Tab-separated table of C-alpha atoms in Angstrom:
chain	number	residue	atom	x	y	z
A	411	UNK	CA	-13.404	18.257	-12.321
A	412	UNK	CA	-15.879	18.990	-9.527
A	413	UNK	CA	-14.725	19.095	-5.918
A	414	UNK	CA	-16.297	15.792	-4.849
A	415	UNK	CA	-14.687	13.887	-7.719
A	416	UNK	CA	-11.321	15.551	-7.051
A	417	UNK	CA	-11.410	14.554	-3.377
A	418	UNK	CA	-12.501	11.072	-4.402
A	419	UNK	CA	-9.552	10.911	-6.806
A	420	UNK	CA	-7.122	11.986	-4.075
A	421	UNK	CA	-8.631	9.592	-1.535
A	422	UNK	CA	-8.474	6.698	-3.967
A	423	UNK	CA	-4.837	7.524	-4.673
A	424	UNK	CA	-4.015	7.470	-0.953
A	425	UNK	CA	-5.750	4.124	-0.482
A	426	UNK	CA	-4.036	2.548	-3.492
A	427	UNK	CA	-0.626	3.825	-2.394
A	428	UNK	CA	-0.988	2.423	1.135
A	429	UNK	CA	-2.275	-0.876	-0.253
A	430	UNK	CA	0.678	-1.197	-2.624
A	431	UNK	CA	3.091	-0.305	0.184
A	432	UNK	CA	1.919	-3.191	2.384
A	433	UNK	CA	1.463	-5.511	-0.594
A	434	UNK	CA	5.109	-5.060	-1.540
A	435	UNK	CA	6.073	-6.216	1.951
A	436	UNK	CA	3.703	-9.170	2.144
A	437	UNK	CA	4.422	-10.628	-1.305
A	438	UNK	CA	8.179	-10.267	-0.991
A	439	UNK	CA	8.466	-11.697	2.516
A	440	UNK	CA	5.992	-14.462	1.604
A	441	UNK	CA	8.261	-15.722	-1.148
A	442	UNK	CA	11.305	-15.487	1.115
A	443	UNK	CA	9.495	-17.397	3.873
A	444	UNK	CA	8.420	-20.169	1.491
A	445	UNK	CA	11.893	-20.541	-0.001
A	446	UNK	CA	13.673	-20.792	3.350
A	447	UNK	CA	11.000	-23.105	4.761
A	448	UNK	CA	11.738	-25.366	1.807
A	449	UNK	CA	15.507	-25.130	2.450
A	450	UNK	CA	14.892	-25.999	6.095
A	451	UNK	CA	13.053	-29.148	5.016
A	452	UNK	CA	15.563	-30.137	2.322
A	453	UNK	CA	18.691	-29.553	4.431
A	454	UNK	CA	17.212	-30.111	7.893
A	455	UNK	CA	18.549	-26.653	8.735
A	456	UNK	CA	17.211	-25.132	11.942
A	457	UNK	CA	18.455	-21.629	11.091
A	458	UNK	CA	16.624	-21.591	7.740
A	459	UNK	CA	13.404	-22.523	9.494
A	460	UNK	CA	13.897	-19.768	12.075
A	461	UNK	CA	14.574	-17.237	9.315
A	462	UNK	CA	11.509	-18.410	7.406
A	463	UNK	CA	9.420	-17.994	10.539
A	464	UNK	CA	10.694	-14.451	11.054
A	465	UNK	CA	9.911	-13.512	7.449
A	466	UNK	CA	6.485	-15.094	7.813
A	467	UNK	CA	5.730	-12.962	10.869
A	468	UNK	CA	6.453	-9.850	8.780
A	469	UNK	CA	4.078	-11.241	6.147
A	470	UNK	CA	1.269	-11.643	8.682
A	471	UNK	CA	1.503	-8.033	9.868
A	472	UNK	CA	1.722	-6.555	6.371
A	473	UNK	CA	-1.004	-8.859	4.998
A	474	UNK	CA	-3.412	-7.591	7.649
A	475	UNK	CA	-2.885	-3.957	6.672
A	476	UNK	CA	-2.786	-4.738	2.948
A	477	UNK	CA	-6.129	-6.524	3.122
A	478	UNK	CA	-7.802	-3.680	4.984
A	479	UNK	CA	-6.645	-1.111	2.436
A	480	UNK	CA	-7.727	-3.393	-0.394
A	481	UNK	CA	-11.228	-3.353	1.092
A	482	UNK	CA	-11.122	0.440	1.400
A	483	UNK	CA	-10.189	0.701	-2.297
A	484	UNK	CA	-13.167	-1.459	-3.254
A	485	UNK	CA	-15.572	0.660	-1.208
A	486	UNK	CA	-14.079	3.860	-2.582
A	487	UNK	CA	-14.400	2.695	-6.184
A	488	UNK	CA	-17.982	1.569	-5.675
A	489	UNK	CA	-18.942	4.824	-3.960
A	490	UNK	CA	-17.069	7.498	-5.903
A	491	UNK	CA	-16.341	5.858	-9.262
A	492	UNK	CA	-19.295	3.571	-9.840
A	493	UNK	CA	-19.097	3.843	-13.632
A	494	UNK	CA	-15.443	2.799	-13.635
A	495	UNK	CA	-16.210	-0.160	-11.376
A	496	UNK	CA	-19.042	-1.268	-13.667
A	497	UNK	CA	-16.918	-0.918	-16.812
A	498	UNK	CA	-13.990	-2.792	-15.290
A	499	UNK	CA	-16.233	-5.620	-14.079
A	500	UNK	CA	-17.784	-6.060	-17.523
A	501	UNK	CA	-14.666	-5.640	-19.651
A	502	UNK	CA	-12.018	-7.095	-17.337
A	503	UNK	CA	-13.882	-9.913	-15.651
A	504	UNK	CA	-11.142	-12.520	-16.195
A	505	UNK	CA	-8.303	-10.485	-14.612
A	506	UNK	CA	-10.581	-9.600	-11.688
A	507	UNK	CA	-11.581	-13.260	-11.310
A	508	UNK	CA	-7.905	-14.309	-11.326
A	509	UNK	CA	-7.112	-11.782	-8.598
A	510	UNK	CA	-10.086	-12.841	-6.457
A	511	UNK	CA	-9.297	-16.547	-6.891
A	512	UNK	CA	-5.698	-15.868	-5.845
A	513	UNK	CA	-6.891	-14.029	-2.732
A	514	UNK	CA	-9.217	-16.921	-1.883
A	515	UNK	CA	-6.258	-19.316	-2.051
A	516	UNK	CA	-3.705	-17.088	-0.358
A	517	UNK	CA	-5.584	-16.063	2.792
A	518	UNK	CA	-6.518	-19.615	3.919
A	519	UNK	CA	-3.024	-20.930	3.137
A	520	UNK	CA	-1.499	-18.165	5.271
A	521	UNK	CA	-3.618	-19.341	8.206
A	522	UNK	CA	-2.918	-23.006	7.480
A	523	UNK	CA	0.827	-22.338	7.183
A	524	UNK	CA	0.931	-20.606	10.552
A	525	UNK	CA	-1.227	-22.976	12.573
A	526	UNK	CA	0.261	-26.181	11.161
A	527	UNK	CA	3.902	-25.124	11.555
A	528	UNK	CA	5.640	-27.929	13.409
A	529	UNK	CA	2.449	-30.009	13.549
A	530	UNK	CA	2.492	-31.682	10.126
A	531	UNK	CA	5.225	-33.257	8.002
A	532	UNK	CA	7.790	-30.611	6.936
A	533	UNK	CA	7.434	-31.561	3.262
A	534	UNK	CA	3.668	-31.049	3.352
A	535	UNK	CA	4.074	-27.795	5.223
A	536	UNK	CA	6.662	-26.605	2.705
A	537	UNK	CA	4.285	-27.323	-0.188
A	538	UNK	CA	1.511	-25.357	1.524
A	539	UNK	CA	3.930	-22.459	1.991
A	540	UNK	CA	4.778	-22.503	-1.723
A	541	UNK	CA	1.070	-22.409	-2.613
A	542	UNK	CA	0.670	-19.483	-0.221
A	543	UNK	CA	3.613	-17.561	-1.681
A	544	UNK	CA	2.959	-18.172	-5.378
A	545	UNK	CA	-0.784	-17.520	-5.138
A	546	UNK	CA	0.084	-14.045	-3.911
A	547	UNK	CA	1.580	-13.179	-7.283
A	548	UNK	CA	-1.721	-14.056	-8.938
A	549	UNK	CA	-3.227	-10.986	-7.262
A	550	UNK	CA	-1.128	-8.412	-9.162
A	551	UNK	CA	-1.416	-10.665	-12.232
A	552	UNK	CA	-5.081	-9.750	-12.150
A	553	UNK	CA	-5.041	-6.188	-10.866
A	554	UNK	CA	-2.030	-4.976	-12.850
A	555	UNK	CA	-3.989	-5.883	-15.986
A	556	UNK	CA	-6.528	-3.252	-14.908
A	557	UNK	CA	-3.785	-0.651	-14.489
A	558	UNK	CA	-2.413	-1.530	-17.929
A	559	UNK	CA	-5.893	-1.065	-19.392
A	560	UNK	CA	-6.513	2.364	-17.861
A	561	UNK	CA	-3.154	3.415	-19.314
A	562	UNK	CA	-3.722	1.796	-22.706
A	563	UNK	CA	-7.344	0.536	-23.104
A	564	UNK	CA	-6.946	-2.368	-25.530
A	565	UNK	CA	-9.477	-4.821	-24.066
A	566	UNK	CA	-11.746	-2.038	-22.809
A	567	UNK	CA	-11.736	-0.480	-26.294
A	568	UNK	CA	-12.699	-3.815	-27.810
A	569	UNK	CA	-15.550	-4.184	-25.300
A	570	UNK	CA	-16.897	-0.683	-25.955
A	571	UNK	CA	-16.769	-1.175	-29.723
A	572	UNK	CA	-18.243	-4.668	-29.924
A	573	UNK	CA	-20.082	-5.245	-26.638
A	574	UNK	CA	-18.328	-8.611	-26.378
A	575	UNK	CA	-16.274	-9.748	-23.417
A	576	UNK	CA	-12.584	-9.506	-24.386
A	577	UNK	CA	-11.648	-12.644	-22.450
A	578	UNK	CA	-7.883	-12.880	-22.040
A	579	UNK	CA	-7.233	-9.862	-24.268
A	580	UNK	CA	-6.011	-7.750	-21.301
A	581	UNK	CA	-2.928	-9.980	-21.278
A	582	UNK	CA	-2.218	-8.993	-24.867
A	583	UNK	CA	-1.898	-5.391	-23.726
A	584	UNK	CA	1.735	-4.394	-24.437
A	585	UNK	CA	1.897	-2.457	-21.170
A	586	UNK	CA	0.846	-5.379	-19.007
A	587	UNK	CA	3.954	-7.552	-19.054
A	588	UNK	CA	6.442	-4.762	-18.442
A	589	UNK	CA	4.278	-3.460	-15.580
A	590	UNK	CA	3.726	-6.914	-14.071
A	591	UNK	CA	7.379	-8.013	-14.228
A	592	UNK	CA	8.416	-4.626	-12.866
A	593	UNK	CA	5.972	-5.154	-9.971
A	594	UNK	CA	7.137	-8.712	-9.256
A	595	UNK	CA	10.802	-7.713	-9.099
A	596	UNK	CA	9.947	-4.659	-6.982
A	597	UNK	CA	8.046	-6.596	-4.308
A	598	UNK	CA	10.713	-9.319	-4.022
A	599	UNK	CA	13.494	-6.757	-3.763
A	600	UNK	CA	11.520	-4.689	-1.252
A	601	UNK	CA	10.766	-7.780	0.819
A	602	UNK	CA	14.478	-8.568	0.947
A	603	UNK	CA	15.476	-5.062	2.044
A	604	UNK	CA	12.684	-4.867	4.642
A	605	UNK	CA	13.784	-8.218	6.074
A	606	UNK	CA	17.414	-7.029	6.097
A	607	UNK	CA	16.415	-3.914	8.047
A	608	UNK	CA	14.507	-5.937	10.618
A	609	UNK	CA	17.344	-8.459	10.955
A	610	UNK	CA	19.684	-5.501	11.484
A	611	UNK	CA	17.536	-4.325	14.380
A	612	UNK	CA	17.714	-7.855	15.767
A	613	UNK	CA	21.497	-7.934	15.220
A	614	UNK	CA	21.242	-11.214	13.325
A	615	UNK	CA	24.331	-11.244	11.021
A	616	UNK	CA	23.302	-14.282	9.008
A	617	UNK	CA	19.756	-12.973	8.632
A	618	UNK	CA	21.076	-9.613	7.421
A	619	UNK	CA	23.354	-11.291	4.892
A	620	UNK	CA	20.628	-13.572	3.569
A	621	UNK	CA	17.945	-10.908	3.242
A	622	UNK	CA	20.314	-8.292	1.831
A	623	UNK	CA	21.494	-10.697	-0.857
A	624	UNK	CA	17.896	-11.259	-2.005
A	625	UNK	CA	17.055	-7.560	-1.990
A	626	UNK	CA	20.185	-6.441	-3.810
A	627	UNK	CA	20.315	-9.158	-6.479
A	628	UNK	CA	16.669	-8.627	-7.461
A	629	UNK	CA	17.217	-4.854	-7.405
A	630	UNK	CA	19.737	-5.359	-10.200
A	631	UNK	CA	16.951	-6.903	-12.303
A	632	UNK	CA	14.861	-3.834	-11.492
A	633	UNK	CA	17.505	-1.651	-13.108
A	634	UNK	CA	16.421	-3.048	-16.479
A	635	UNK	CA	12.709	-3.668	-15.834
A	636	UNK	CA	12.050	-0.167	-14.491
A	637	UNK	CA	13.457	1.681	-17.526
A	638	UNK	CA	11.719	-0.809	-19.824
A	639	UNK	CA	8.341	0.030	-18.272
A	640	UNK	CA	9.145	3.745	-18.501
A	641	UNK	CA	9.957	3.382	-22.205
A	642	UNK	CA	6.806	1.339	-22.803
A	643	UNK	CA	4.785	4.274	-21.463
A	644	UNK	CA	6.378	6.507	-24.104
A	645	UNK	CA	5.207	4.079	-26.801
A	646	UNK	CA	1.702	3.237	-25.597
A	647	UNK	CA	0.715	5.962	-23.093
A	648	UNK	CA	2.564	9.134	-24.216
A	649	UNK	CA	0.251	11.461	-22.275
A	650	UNK	CA	1.095	9.667	-19.031
A	651	UNK	CA	4.772	9.483	-20.012
A	652	UNK	CA	4.949	13.235	-20.583
A	653	UNK	CA	3.204	13.951	-17.285
A	654	UNK	CA	5.696	11.760	-15.394
A	655	UNK	CA	8.610	13.615	-16.977
A	656	UNK	CA	7.239	17.165	-16.674
A	657	UNK	CA	4.536	17.844	-14.079
A	658	UNK	CA	5.774	15.023	-11.844
A	659	UNK	CA	9.396	15.406	-12.963
A	660	UNK	CA	10.691	16.478	-9.506
A	661	UNK	CA	9.208	13.381	-7.834
A	662	UNK	CA	10.520	11.207	-10.659
A	663	UNK	CA	14.005	12.675	-10.122
A	664	UNK	CA	13.769	12.047	-6.368
A	665	UNK	CA	12.774	8.445	-7.020
A	666	UNK	CA	15.749	7.939	-9.355
A	667	UNK	CA	18.092	9.374	-6.727
A	668	UNK	CA	16.540	7.051	-4.123
A	669	UNK	CA	17.012	4.030	-6.406
A	670	UNK	CA	20.635	4.983	-7.059
A	671	UNK	CA	21.213	5.452	-3.325
A	672	UNK	CA	19.640	2.080	-2.536
A	673	UNK	CA	21.796	0.404	-5.174
A	674	UNK	CA	25.056	2.014	-4.015
A	675	UNK	CA	24.436	1.360	-0.313
A	676	UNK	CA	23.164	-2.147	-1.050
A	677	UNK	CA	26.253	-2.897	-3.155
A	678	UNK	CA	28.617	-1.633	-0.476
A	679	UNK	CA	26.867	-3.636	2.234
A	680	UNK	CA	26.707	-6.753	0.044
A	681	UNK	CA	30.446	-6.577	-0.747
A	682	UNK	CA	31.311	-5.980	2.886
A	683	UNK	CA	29.285	-8.936	4.093
A	684	UNK	CA	30.588	-11.150	1.288
A	685	UNK	CA	34.124	-10.301	2.409
A	686	UNK	CA	33.281	-11.556	5.884
A	687	UNK	CA	32.936	-8.175	7.591
A	688	UNK	CA	30.040	-7.084	9.776
A	689	UNK	CA	27.052	-5.420	8.129
A	690	UNK	CA	27.191	-1.604	8.202
A	691	UNK	CA	24.792	0.172	10.522
A	692	UNK	CA	22.911	1.887	7.700
A	693	UNK	CA	21.396	-1.443	6.609
A	694	UNK	CA	18.487	-0.759	8.977
A	695	UNK	CA	17.486	2.170	6.728
A	696	UNK	CA	17.490	0.212	3.473
A	697	UNK	CA	14.014	-1.224	4.089
A	698	UNK	CA	12.377	2.185	4.650
A	699	UNK	CA	14.241	3.511	1.604
A	700	UNK	CA	12.923	0.647	-0.534
A	701	UNK	CA	9.392	1.311	0.736
A	702	UNK	CA	9.758	5.014	-0.085
A	703	UNK	CA	10.655	4.026	-3.655
A	704	UNK	CA	7.510	1.876	-3.821
A	705	UNK	CA	5.372	4.800	-2.643
A	706	UNK	CA	7.021	7.239	-5.065
A	707	UNK	CA	6.524	4.826	-7.959
A	708	UNK	CA	2.845	4.341	-7.201
A	709	UNK	CA	2.269	8.090	-6.863
A	710	UNK	CA	3.874	8.501	-10.293
A	711	UNK	CA	1.689	5.718	-11.724
A	712	UNK	CA	-1.549	7.094	-10.310
A	713	UNK	CA	-1.124	10.786	-9.634
A	714	UNK	CA	0.462	11.626	-12.981
A	715	UNK	CA	-2.790	10.786	-14.765
A	716	UNK	CA	-4.645	13.671	-13.064
A	717	UNK	CA	-7.133	15.070	-14.114
A	718	UNK	CA	-7.769	11.964	-16.213
A	719	UNK	CA	-8.809	8.512	-15.072
A	720	UNK	CA	-8.187	6.649	-18.337
A	721	UNK	CA	-5.360	7.420	-20.770
A	722	UNK	CA	-5.817	6.742	-24.487
A	723	UNK	CA	-2.606	7.641	-26.303
A	724	UNK	CA	-2.301	11.429	-26.458
A	725	UNK	CA	-5.756	11.927	-24.954
A	726	UNK	CA	-7.331	11.292	-21.593
A	727	UNK	CA	-10.804	10.670	-20.256
A	728	UNK	CA	-11.537	12.807	-17.164
A	729	UNK	CA	-12.446	11.174	-13.881
A	730	UNK	CA	-15.864	12.854	-13.956
A	731	UNK	CA	-16.899	10.472	-16.755
A	732	UNK	CA	-16.437	7.532	-14.396
A	733	UNK	CA	-17.908	9.063	-11.254
A	734	UNK	CA	-21.037	7.977	-9.392
A	735	UNK	CA	-23.869	9.118	-11.676
A	736	UNK	CA	-26.586	7.528	-9.528
A	737	UNK	CA	-26.446	10.134	-6.761
A	738	UNK	CA	-24.782	13.370	-5.704
A	739	UNK	CA	-22.609	12.666	-2.698
A	740	UNK	CA	-23.005	15.495	-0.135
A	741	UNK	CA	-19.803	17.490	0.298
A	742	UNK	CA	-20.070	17.123	4.067
A	743	UNK	CA	-19.882	13.363	3.685
A	744	UNK	CA	-16.992	13.711	1.223
A	745	UNK	CA	-14.946	15.750	3.719
A	746	UNK	CA	-15.708	13.320	6.531
A	747	UNK	CA	-14.593	10.367	4.378
A	748	UNK	CA	-11.370	12.105	3.378
A	749	UNK	CA	-10.612	13.115	6.979
A	750	UNK	CA	-11.225	9.554	8.141
A	751	UNK	CA	-8.961	8.255	5.369
A	752	UNK	CA	-6.110	10.578	6.350
A	753	UNK	CA	-6.597	9.650	10.001
A	754	UNK	CA	-6.494	5.971	9.028
A	755	UNK	CA	-3.238	6.473	7.125
A	756	UNK	CA	-1.594	7.895	10.252
A	757	UNK	CA	-3.001	5.194	12.537
A	758	UNK	CA	-2.193	2.284	10.238
A	759	UNK	CA	1.368	3.345	9.488
A	760	UNK	CA	2.026	3.966	13.185
A	761	UNK	CA	0.534	0.594	14.105
A	762	UNK	CA	2.584	-1.166	11.420
A	763	UNK	CA	5.788	0.468	12.692
A	764	UNK	CA	4.997	-0.569	16.247
A	765	UNK	CA	4.105	-4.130	15.253
A	766	UNK	CA	7.186	-4.678	13.103
A	767	UNK	CA	9.918	-2.720	14.850
A	768	UNK	CA	8.911	-2.595	18.497
A	769	UNK	CA	7.196	-5.819	19.422
A	770	UNK	CA	6.650	-8.363	16.713
A	771	UNK	CA	10.164	-9.457	15.906
A	772	UNK	CA	11.313	-8.992	19.477
A	773	UNK	CA	9.224	-12.020	20.370
A	774	UNK	CA	11.218	-14.287	18.039
A	775	UNK	CA	14.074	-16.120	19.795
A	776	UNK	CA	17.622	-15.690	18.504
A	777	UNK	CA	19.239	-18.483	16.518
A	778	UNK	CA	21.710	-20.623	18.385
């Protein structure tokens, strides 16, 4: 692999990881906000509406950063991996169209939800919030099909052999459903733990209890979906499976320890709160721990395929096959792009921390 392609591979991995990090926050908190907005309407409960508004504020911050990194990924793919972008557009048009359509629904409904809060009938507002939240899960429903295909190219193989568009064939990929369900559970659980951490900083006992319950209960589902996805890799992407367990084995072990730690601490906190006691102080660290697990999982998903871009059973297709074959990108420009990307990672993560932990939630009034 030449140096430019390698740096492009690393840069793309950084962009994808940051995007997934913020996406996990925005999808999870979006669903929580919609659910508690609906409870507020159904039960005329002022606290549920306040909690929904807090969760929605977290969504707004994380959606901003997630969208920016999604744009960076698109530019990176078009610039460094033009052949891969072209192939994916031709062979996986329907999943890409589903993702784009979901984005086109989600972004306006986020704005509508925020600016109409308290100005339209609560039932109508609640319905808009549900559209906002559920449309978000259409985005990974599209993009996770692409990840399933680069791990096990069923639809792409059909396209290359026949020249015909595979239509909905990506959703027949045996890796897709385990990956998608694993992703859905992960973002909901992460959203719950992030909200619990922020409520802990606000010293909101009821908010901590509510968010922690969501995070922990969905984490229990993850304990079956995660291993199921791991096993599915051994069946349909053995090269990737072996890389995860050997080359990336230390990171995989660290992730497992982090998951076990999150489960044990979450269980202890959940039992303590359920018994009527105050939430332990370590709850504020459960959100960052959940986000670390998201990052580790995405690094395993993406980095373990190096030096290949597409995995086909026991073989892999190197990233150089999918690179920009229209032009040679000057190495000077490559280094500048990578430096800017690393700088952006530092700036964006710092800005997100400041927005979420220092100012954003501090502006929300406490519940009576």
